[in-house]
Short mmCIF file of N, CA and C and ligand atoms in Angstrom, two decimals:
data_model
loop_
_atom_site.label_atom_id
_atom_site.label_comp_id
_atom_site.label_asym_id
_atom_site.label_seq_id
_atom_site.Cartn_x
_atom_site.Cartn_y
_atom_site.Cartn_z
N UNK A 1 0.85 -1.20 0.00
CA UNK A 1 0.00 0.00 0.00
C UNK A 1 0.88 1.25 0.00
N UNK A 2 0.38 2.33 -0.61
CA UNK A 2 1.17 3.55 -0.74
C UNK A 2 1.42 4.21 0.62
N UNK A 3 2.64 4.72 0.78
CA UNK A 3 2.99 5.39 2.05
C UNK A 3 2.44 6.81 2.05
N UNK A 4 2.14 7.31 3.22
CA UNK A 4 1.74 8.71 3.34
C UNK A 4 2.32 9.26 4.64
N UNK A 5 2.06 10.52 4.91
CA UNK A 5 2.56 11.11 6.15
C UNK A 5 1.55 12.10 6.70
N UNK A 6 1.55 12.23 8.02
CA UNK A 6 0.70 13.23 8.68
C UNK A 6 1.53 13.93 9.75
N UNK A 7 1.20 15.20 9.96
CA UNK A 7 1.83 15.96 11.05
C UNK A 7 0.77 16.23 12.11
N UNK A 8 1.10 15.87 13.33
CA UNK A 8 0.12 15.99 14.41
C UNK A 8 0.75 16.64 15.65
N UNK A 9 -0.12 17.29 16.40
CA UNK A 9 0.30 17.88 17.68
C UNK A 9 -0.26 17.02 18.80
N UNK A 10 0.59 16.59 19.72
CA UNK A 10 0.17 15.72 20.81
C UNK A 10 0.21 16.46 22.14
N UNK A 11 -0.78 16.20 22.97
CA UNK A 11 -0.71 16.59 24.37
C UNK A 11 -0.72 15.29 25.17
N UNK A 12 0.40 15.05 25.87
CA UNK A 12 0.56 13.76 26.56
C UNK A 12 0.23 13.90 28.04
N UNK A 13 -0.63 13.03 28.57
CA UNK A 13 -0.94 13.11 30.00
C UNK A 13 0.30 12.83 30.84
N UNK A 14 0.31 13.37 32.06
CA UNK A 14 1.52 13.24 32.88
C UNK A 14 1.89 11.79 33.17
N UNK A 15 0.89 10.90 33.11
CA UNK A 15 1.17 9.47 33.38
C UNK A 15 2.09 8.85 32.32
N UNK A 16 2.23 9.51 31.17
CA UNK A 16 3.02 8.91 30.09
C UNK A 16 4.45 9.45 30.02
N UNK A 17 4.81 10.35 30.97
CA UNK A 17 6.10 11.04 30.81
C UNK A 17 7.29 10.08 30.74
N UNK A 18 7.19 8.92 31.43
CA UNK A 18 8.31 7.96 31.43
C UNK A 18 7.99 6.71 30.62
N UNK A 19 6.98 6.79 29.76
CA UNK A 19 6.61 5.63 28.93
C UNK A 19 7.24 5.74 27.53
N UNK A 20 7.58 4.59 26.94
CA UNK A 20 8.25 4.61 25.62
C UNK A 20 7.25 4.79 24.47
N UNK A 21 6.58 5.92 24.46
CA UNK A 21 5.51 6.13 23.48
C UNK A 21 6.05 6.15 22.04
N UNK A 22 7.10 6.90 21.81
CA UNK A 22 7.65 7.00 20.45
C UNK A 22 8.22 5.64 20.01
N UNK A 23 8.91 5.00 20.94
CA UNK A 23 9.48 3.67 20.64
C UNK A 23 8.38 2.71 20.18
N UNK A 24 7.24 2.75 20.84
CA UNK A 24 6.16 1.83 20.48
C UNK A 24 5.58 2.17 19.10
N UNK A 25 5.49 3.46 18.80
CA UNK A 25 5.00 3.84 17.46
C UNK A 25 5.90 3.26 16.38
N UNK A 26 7.21 3.25 16.67
CA UNK A 26 8.17 2.74 15.68
C UNK A 26 8.17 1.22 15.67
N UNK A 27 8.30 0.62 16.85
CA UNK A 27 8.50 -0.83 16.95
C UNK A 27 7.20 -1.61 16.72
N UNK A 28 6.13 -1.20 17.39
CA UNK A 28 4.89 -1.98 17.33
C UNK A 28 4.01 -1.61 16.13
N UNK A 29 4.14 -0.36 15.65
CA UNK A 29 3.24 0.07 14.56
C UNK A 29 4.00 0.36 13.27
N UNK A 30 5.29 0.08 13.27
CA UNK A 30 6.09 0.13 12.04
C UNK A 30 6.01 1.50 11.35
N UNK A 31 6.04 2.56 12.17
CA UNK A 31 5.98 3.91 11.60
C UNK A 31 7.36 4.57 11.64
N UNK A 32 7.62 5.41 10.66
CA UNK A 32 8.80 6.27 10.72
C UNK A 32 8.35 7.57 11.38
N UNK A 33 8.98 7.89 12.50
CA UNK A 33 8.54 9.04 13.31
C UNK A 33 9.60 10.13 13.27
N UNK A 34 9.17 11.29 12.82
CA UNK A 34 10.05 12.46 12.82
C UNK A 34 9.56 13.39 13.93
N UNK A 35 10.40 13.59 14.94
CA UNK A 35 10.01 14.45 16.07
C UNK A 35 10.35 15.90 15.72
N UNK A 36 9.33 16.68 15.44
CA UNK A 36 9.56 18.09 15.09
C UNK A 36 9.76 18.94 16.34
N UNK A 37 9.13 18.48 17.43
CA UNK A 37 9.30 19.19 18.70
C UNK A 37 8.80 18.29 19.82
N UNK A 38 9.43 18.36 20.99
CA UNK A 38 8.94 17.61 22.14
C UNK A 38 9.32 18.34 23.43
N UNK A 39 8.38 18.43 24.31
CA UNK A 39 8.63 18.99 25.64
C UNK A 39 8.07 18.00 26.65
N UNK A 40 8.96 17.20 27.23
CA UNK A 40 8.56 16.17 28.19
C UNK A 40 9.33 16.42 29.48
N UNK A 41 8.62 16.67 30.55
CA UNK A 41 9.26 16.89 31.85
C UNK A 41 8.70 15.88 32.85
N UNK A 42 9.51 15.48 33.85
CA UNK A 42 9.07 14.46 34.80
C UNK A 42 7.73 14.79 35.45
N UNK A 43 6.82 13.83 35.39
CA UNK A 43 5.52 13.90 36.09
C UNK A 43 4.69 15.12 35.70
N UNK A 44 4.88 15.59 34.49
CA UNK A 44 4.08 16.73 34.01
C UNK A 44 3.47 16.41 32.66
N UNK A 45 2.38 17.13 32.33
CA UNK A 45 1.80 16.98 31.01
C UNK A 45 2.84 17.43 29.98
N UNK A 46 2.95 16.68 28.89
CA UNK A 46 3.95 16.99 27.87
C UNK A 46 3.30 17.37 26.56
N UNK A 47 4.12 17.85 25.64
CA UNK A 47 3.61 18.15 24.31
C UNK A 47 4.65 17.75 23.28
N UNK A 48 4.18 17.45 22.09
CA UNK A 48 5.09 17.06 21.02
C UNK A 48 4.42 17.33 19.68
N UNK A 49 5.26 17.56 18.69
CA UNK A 49 4.79 17.68 17.32
C UNK A 49 5.51 16.61 16.52
N UNK A 50 4.75 15.70 15.93
CA UNK A 50 5.34 14.57 15.23
C UNK A 50 4.90 14.53 13.78
N UNK A 51 5.79 13.98 12.95
CA UNK A 51 5.41 13.59 11.60
C UNK A 51 5.44 12.08 11.56
N UNK A 52 4.32 11.48 11.22
CA UNK A 52 4.22 10.01 11.13
C UNK A 52 4.23 9.62 9.66
N UNK A 53 5.11 8.68 9.32
CA UNK A 53 5.20 8.19 7.95
C UNK A 53 4.94 6.69 7.93
N UNK A 54 4.07 6.26 7.02
CA UNK A 54 3.76 4.84 6.89
C UNK A 54 2.52 4.69 6.03
N UNK A 55 2.01 3.49 5.93
CA UNK A 55 0.76 3.31 5.18
C UNK A 55 -0.37 3.94 5.99
N UNK A 56 -1.45 4.36 5.31
CA UNK A 56 -2.58 4.94 6.04
C UNK A 56 -3.10 4.02 7.15
N UNK A 57 -3.07 2.71 6.90
CA UNK A 57 -3.56 1.75 7.90
C UNK A 57 -2.66 1.77 9.15
N UNK A 58 -1.35 1.76 8.92
CA UNK A 58 -0.42 1.78 10.06
C UNK A 58 -0.52 3.10 10.83
N UNK A 59 -0.65 4.19 10.09
CA UNK A 59 -0.78 5.49 10.75
C UNK A 59 -2.04 5.51 11.62
N UNK A 60 -3.13 4.99 11.08
CA UNK A 60 -4.38 4.99 11.86
C UNK A 60 -4.23 4.13 13.11
N UNK A 61 -3.56 2.98 12.98
CA UNK A 61 -3.37 2.11 14.15
C UNK A 61 -2.49 2.82 15.19
N UNK A 62 -1.47 3.52 14.72
CA UNK A 62 -0.61 4.26 15.65
C UNK A 62 -1.40 5.35 16.37
N UNK A 63 -2.26 6.05 15.64
CA UNK A 63 -3.08 7.10 16.26
C UNK A 63 -4.07 6.48 17.26
N UNK A 64 -4.62 5.35 16.90
CA UNK A 64 -5.52 4.66 17.83
C UNK A 64 -4.80 4.28 19.12
N UNK A 65 -3.53 3.84 18.98
CA UNK A 65 -2.73 3.52 20.17
C UNK A 65 -2.57 4.77 21.04
N UNK A 66 -2.22 5.89 20.41
CA UNK A 66 -2.03 7.13 21.19
C UNK A 66 -3.32 7.50 21.93
N UNK A 67 -4.43 7.39 21.24
CA UNK A 67 -5.72 7.72 21.88
C UNK A 67 -6.02 6.77 23.04
N UNK A 68 -5.59 5.51 22.88
CA UNK A 68 -5.88 4.51 23.92
C UNK A 68 -5.14 4.80 25.22
N UNK A 69 -4.05 5.58 25.13
CA UNK A 69 -3.34 5.96 26.36
C UNK A 69 -3.62 7.43 26.71
N UNK A 70 -4.75 7.92 26.19
CA UNK A 70 -5.27 9.26 26.54
C UNK A 70 -4.40 10.42 26.07
N UNK A 71 -3.69 10.19 24.97
CA UNK A 71 -2.97 11.30 24.34
C UNK A 71 -3.97 12.07 23.48
N UNK A 72 -3.99 13.40 23.65
CA UNK A 72 -4.87 14.22 22.81
C UNK A 72 -4.12 14.58 21.53
N UNK A 73 -4.83 14.52 20.42
CA UNK A 73 -4.19 14.71 19.12
C UNK A 73 -4.99 15.72 18.30
N UNK A 74 -4.25 16.60 17.64
CA UNK A 74 -4.91 17.44 16.64
C UNK A 74 -3.95 17.63 15.47
N UNK A 75 -4.49 17.82 14.28
CA UNK A 75 -3.61 17.99 13.12
C UNK A 75 -2.92 19.34 13.13
N UNK A 76 -1.79 19.40 12.47
CA UNK A 76 -1.09 20.68 12.30
C UNK A 76 -1.79 21.42 11.17
N UNK A 77 -2.40 22.53 11.49
CA UNK A 77 -3.12 23.22 10.42
C UNK A 77 -3.36 24.69 10.71
N UNK A 78 -2.78 25.22 11.78
CA UNK A 78 -3.09 26.59 12.14
C UNK A 78 -2.45 27.58 11.16
N UNK A 79 -3.23 28.58 10.81
CA UNK A 79 -2.72 29.67 9.99
C UNK A 79 -2.25 30.76 10.97
N UNK A 80 -0.94 30.93 11.08
CA UNK A 80 -0.38 31.83 12.10
C UNK A 80 -0.20 33.24 11.56
N UNK A 81 -0.63 34.20 12.37
CA UNK A 81 -0.48 35.61 12.01
C UNK A 81 0.28 36.32 13.13
N UNK A 82 1.23 37.18 12.78
CA UNK A 82 1.89 38.03 13.77
C UNK A 82 1.65 39.49 13.37
N UNK A 83 1.26 40.29 14.35
CA UNK A 83 1.10 41.71 14.10
C UNK A 83 2.48 42.36 14.21
N UNK A 84 3.17 42.40 13.09
CA UNK A 84 4.58 42.80 13.06
C UNK A 84 4.83 44.16 13.73
N UNK A 85 3.95 45.10 13.49
CA UNK A 85 4.21 46.47 13.98
C UNK A 85 4.14 46.55 15.50
N UNK A 86 3.55 45.55 16.16
CA UNK A 86 3.44 45.58 17.62
C UNK A 86 4.54 44.74 18.31
N UNK A 87 5.39 44.10 17.53
CA UNK A 87 6.41 43.21 18.09
C UNK A 87 7.47 44.01 18.85
N UNK A 88 7.80 43.54 20.05
CA UNK A 88 8.84 44.20 20.85
C UNK A 88 10.19 43.46 20.74
N UNK A 89 10.22 42.42 19.87
CA UNK A 89 11.45 41.68 19.57
C UNK A 89 12.13 41.11 20.81
N UNK A 90 11.31 40.58 21.69
CA UNK A 90 11.82 40.00 22.94
C UNK A 90 12.46 38.64 22.71
N UNK A 91 12.07 37.95 21.64
CA UNK A 91 12.66 36.66 21.31
C UNK A 91 11.99 35.46 21.95
N UNK A 92 10.92 35.68 22.71
CA UNK A 92 10.28 34.56 23.41
C UNK A 92 9.66 33.53 22.46
N UNK A 93 9.40 33.91 21.24
CA UNK A 93 8.79 32.98 20.28
C UNK A 93 9.83 32.12 19.57
N UNK A 94 11.11 32.42 19.73
CA UNK A 94 12.14 31.71 18.95
C UNK A 94 12.32 30.27 19.43
N UNK A 95 12.53 30.09 20.73
CA UNK A 95 12.82 28.74 21.25
C UNK A 95 11.66 27.75 21.04
N UNK A 96 10.39 28.16 21.22
CA UNK A 96 9.32 27.17 21.05
C UNK A 96 9.07 26.77 19.59
N UNK A 97 9.64 27.51 18.66
CA UNK A 97 9.33 27.24 17.24
C UNK A 97 10.21 26.10 16.71
N UNK A 98 9.61 24.99 16.28
CA UNK A 98 10.40 23.83 15.86
C UNK A 98 11.04 23.99 14.49
N UNK A 99 10.64 24.99 13.74
CA UNK A 99 11.12 25.08 12.35
C UNK A 99 11.94 26.34 12.07
N UNK A 100 12.22 27.10 13.12
CA UNK A 100 12.94 28.38 12.95
C UNK A 100 12.17 29.39 12.11
N UNK A 101 10.87 29.26 12.10
CA UNK A 101 10.07 30.28 11.39
C UNK A 101 10.25 31.64 12.07
N UNK A 102 10.40 31.64 13.39
CA UNK A 102 10.80 32.85 14.11
C UNK A 102 12.30 32.77 14.33
N UNK A 103 12.99 33.81 13.93
CA UNK A 103 14.44 33.80 14.07
C UNK A 103 14.95 35.22 14.24
N UNK A 104 16.13 35.31 14.87
CA UNK A 104 16.73 36.62 15.12
C UNK A 104 17.62 37.02 13.95
N UNK A 105 17.36 38.19 13.42
CA UNK A 105 18.25 38.76 12.41
C UNK A 105 19.42 39.39 13.16
N UNK A 106 20.61 38.80 13.04
CA UNK A 106 21.73 39.24 13.88
C UNK A 106 22.29 40.59 13.43
N UNK A 107 21.86 41.08 12.29
CA UNK A 107 22.32 42.42 11.87
C UNK A 107 21.42 43.51 12.44
N UNK A 108 20.11 43.22 12.45
CA UNK A 108 19.17 44.26 12.93
C UNK A 108 18.72 44.01 14.37
N UNK A 109 19.01 42.79 14.90
CA UNK A 109 18.52 42.36 16.22
C UNK A 109 17.00 42.40 16.30
N UNK A 110 16.35 42.19 15.18
CA UNK A 110 14.89 42.09 15.14
C UNK A 110 14.51 40.62 14.97
N UNK A 111 13.39 40.24 15.58
CA UNK A 111 12.88 38.89 15.41
C UNK A 111 12.00 38.87 14.17
N UNK A 112 12.39 38.06 13.20
CA UNK A 112 11.65 38.00 11.94
C UNK A 112 10.80 36.74 11.88
N UNK A 113 9.73 36.81 11.13
CA UNK A 113 8.80 35.69 10.98
C UNK A 113 8.78 35.28 9.51
N UNK A 114 9.25 34.06 9.25
CA UNK A 114 9.22 33.52 7.88
C UNK A 114 8.06 32.53 7.80
N UNK A 115 6.95 33.04 7.31
CA UNK A 115 5.74 32.23 7.30
C UNK A 115 5.87 30.96 6.44
N UNK A 116 6.77 30.99 5.47
CA UNK A 116 6.92 29.82 4.59
C UNK A 116 7.47 28.62 5.36
N UNK A 117 8.12 28.86 6.52
CA UNK A 117 8.67 27.75 7.32
C UNK A 117 7.69 27.25 8.38
N UNK A 118 6.61 27.97 8.57
CA UNK A 118 5.67 27.64 9.65
C UNK A 118 4.89 26.37 9.34
N UNK A 119 4.83 25.46 10.33
CA UNK A 119 4.05 24.23 10.16
C UNK A 119 2.75 24.29 10.97
N UNK A 120 2.46 25.44 11.55
CA UNK A 120 1.16 25.63 12.20
C UNK A 120 0.95 24.88 13.50
N UNK A 121 2.03 24.62 14.23
CA UNK A 121 1.88 23.84 15.47
C UNK A 121 1.24 24.65 16.60
N UNK A 122 1.36 25.97 16.55
CA UNK A 122 0.72 26.83 17.56
C UNK A 122 1.52 27.06 18.82
N UNK A 123 2.73 26.52 18.92
CA UNK A 123 3.51 26.69 20.15
C UNK A 123 3.88 28.14 20.43
N UNK A 124 4.02 28.93 19.38
CA UNK A 124 4.43 30.33 19.56
C UNK A 124 3.32 31.18 20.16
N UNK A 125 2.09 30.77 20.01
CA UNK A 125 0.96 31.61 20.42
C UNK A 125 1.02 31.92 21.91
N UNK A 126 1.17 30.89 22.71
CA UNK A 126 1.19 31.11 24.16
C UNK A 126 2.53 31.67 24.63
N UNK A 127 3.58 31.57 23.80
CA UNK A 127 4.91 32.05 24.21
C UNK A 127 5.01 33.57 24.15
N UNK A 128 4.22 34.20 23.32
CA UNK A 128 4.37 35.65 23.08
C UNK A 128 3.75 36.46 24.23
N UNK A 129 4.58 37.24 24.95
CA UNK A 129 4.05 37.97 26.11
C UNK A 129 3.10 39.10 25.71
N UNK A 130 3.20 39.56 24.48
CA UNK A 130 2.33 40.67 24.07
C UNK A 130 1.08 40.19 23.33
N UNK A 131 0.98 38.87 23.16
CA UNK A 131 -0.21 38.26 22.55
C UNK A 131 -0.49 38.82 21.14
N UNK A 132 0.57 38.97 20.38
CA UNK A 132 0.36 39.48 19.01
C UNK A 132 0.51 38.38 17.97
N UNK A 133 0.71 37.13 18.46
CA UNK A 133 0.72 35.99 17.56
C UNK A 133 -0.60 35.26 17.77
N UNK A 134 -1.30 35.00 16.68
CA UNK A 134 -2.59 34.32 16.83
C UNK A 134 -2.95 33.59 15.55
N UNK A 135 -3.98 32.79 15.67
CA UNK A 135 -4.53 32.12 14.50
C UNK A 135 -6.04 32.30 14.54
N UNK A 136 -6.65 32.60 13.41
CA UNK A 136 -8.10 32.70 13.38
C UNK A 136 -8.78 31.39 13.81
N UNK A 137 -8.03 30.27 13.71
CA UNK A 137 -8.61 28.96 14.04
C UNK A 137 -8.40 28.57 15.49
N UNK A 138 -7.62 29.37 16.25
CA UNK A 138 -7.18 28.93 17.58
C UNK A 138 -8.13 29.41 18.67
S1 SF4 B 1 3.05 27.85 14.62
FE1 SF4 B 1 4.57 29.17 15.56
S2 SF4 B 1 5.94 27.77 16.64
FE2 SF4 B 1 4.77 26.53 15.18
S3 SF4 B 1 6.04 26.47 13.35
FE3 SF4 B 1 4.64 28.19 13.08
S4 SF4 B 1 5.79 29.96 13.82
FE4 SF4 B 1 6.83 28.12 14.61
S1 SF4 B 2 7.35 36.68 21.43
FE1 SF4 B 2 5.94 38.16 20.49
S2 SF4 B 2 6.78 40.19 21.03
FE2 SF4 B 2 8.38 38.67 21.42
S3 SF4 B 2 9.61 38.63 19.52
FE3 SF4 B 2 8.06 37.01 19.33
S4 SF4 B 2 6.33 38.02 18.28
FE4 SF4 B 2 7.66 39.64 19.05
#
């Protein structure tokens, strides 16, 4: 069967922080997993952005496994907007961005937004102290 890929945002319950979730997706569900971002801390709710590659059937089984352990899943699809003129260039959006869509221009010391690199994960939205990053869908 033809291979395909999906990008998903996961919210992992704190009970899974020390469980081999990614390992099981690879080993038990035969998926190629590209970790675009992960924030896992001991005994805390975690988050991750994954790209799953495999046949549609394997991907669905992998997603069913994640749901069975109470992982919340949503597709990557947010259309991100930044109100450039209100940016104070604090840099708080740079670290949470898995694709470097937000980056520091070292000549101007301004934080620039390259929308073509954005995968719509939404991590930057809550990071911005001035709340000028948003999505109409969020
Ligand atoms: S949504 Fe924000 S954090 Fe995610 S890739 Fe786009 S700019 Fe980066
Ligand atoms: S976090 Fe917000 S204010 Fe700070 S650099 Fe990014 S967009 Fe600008």
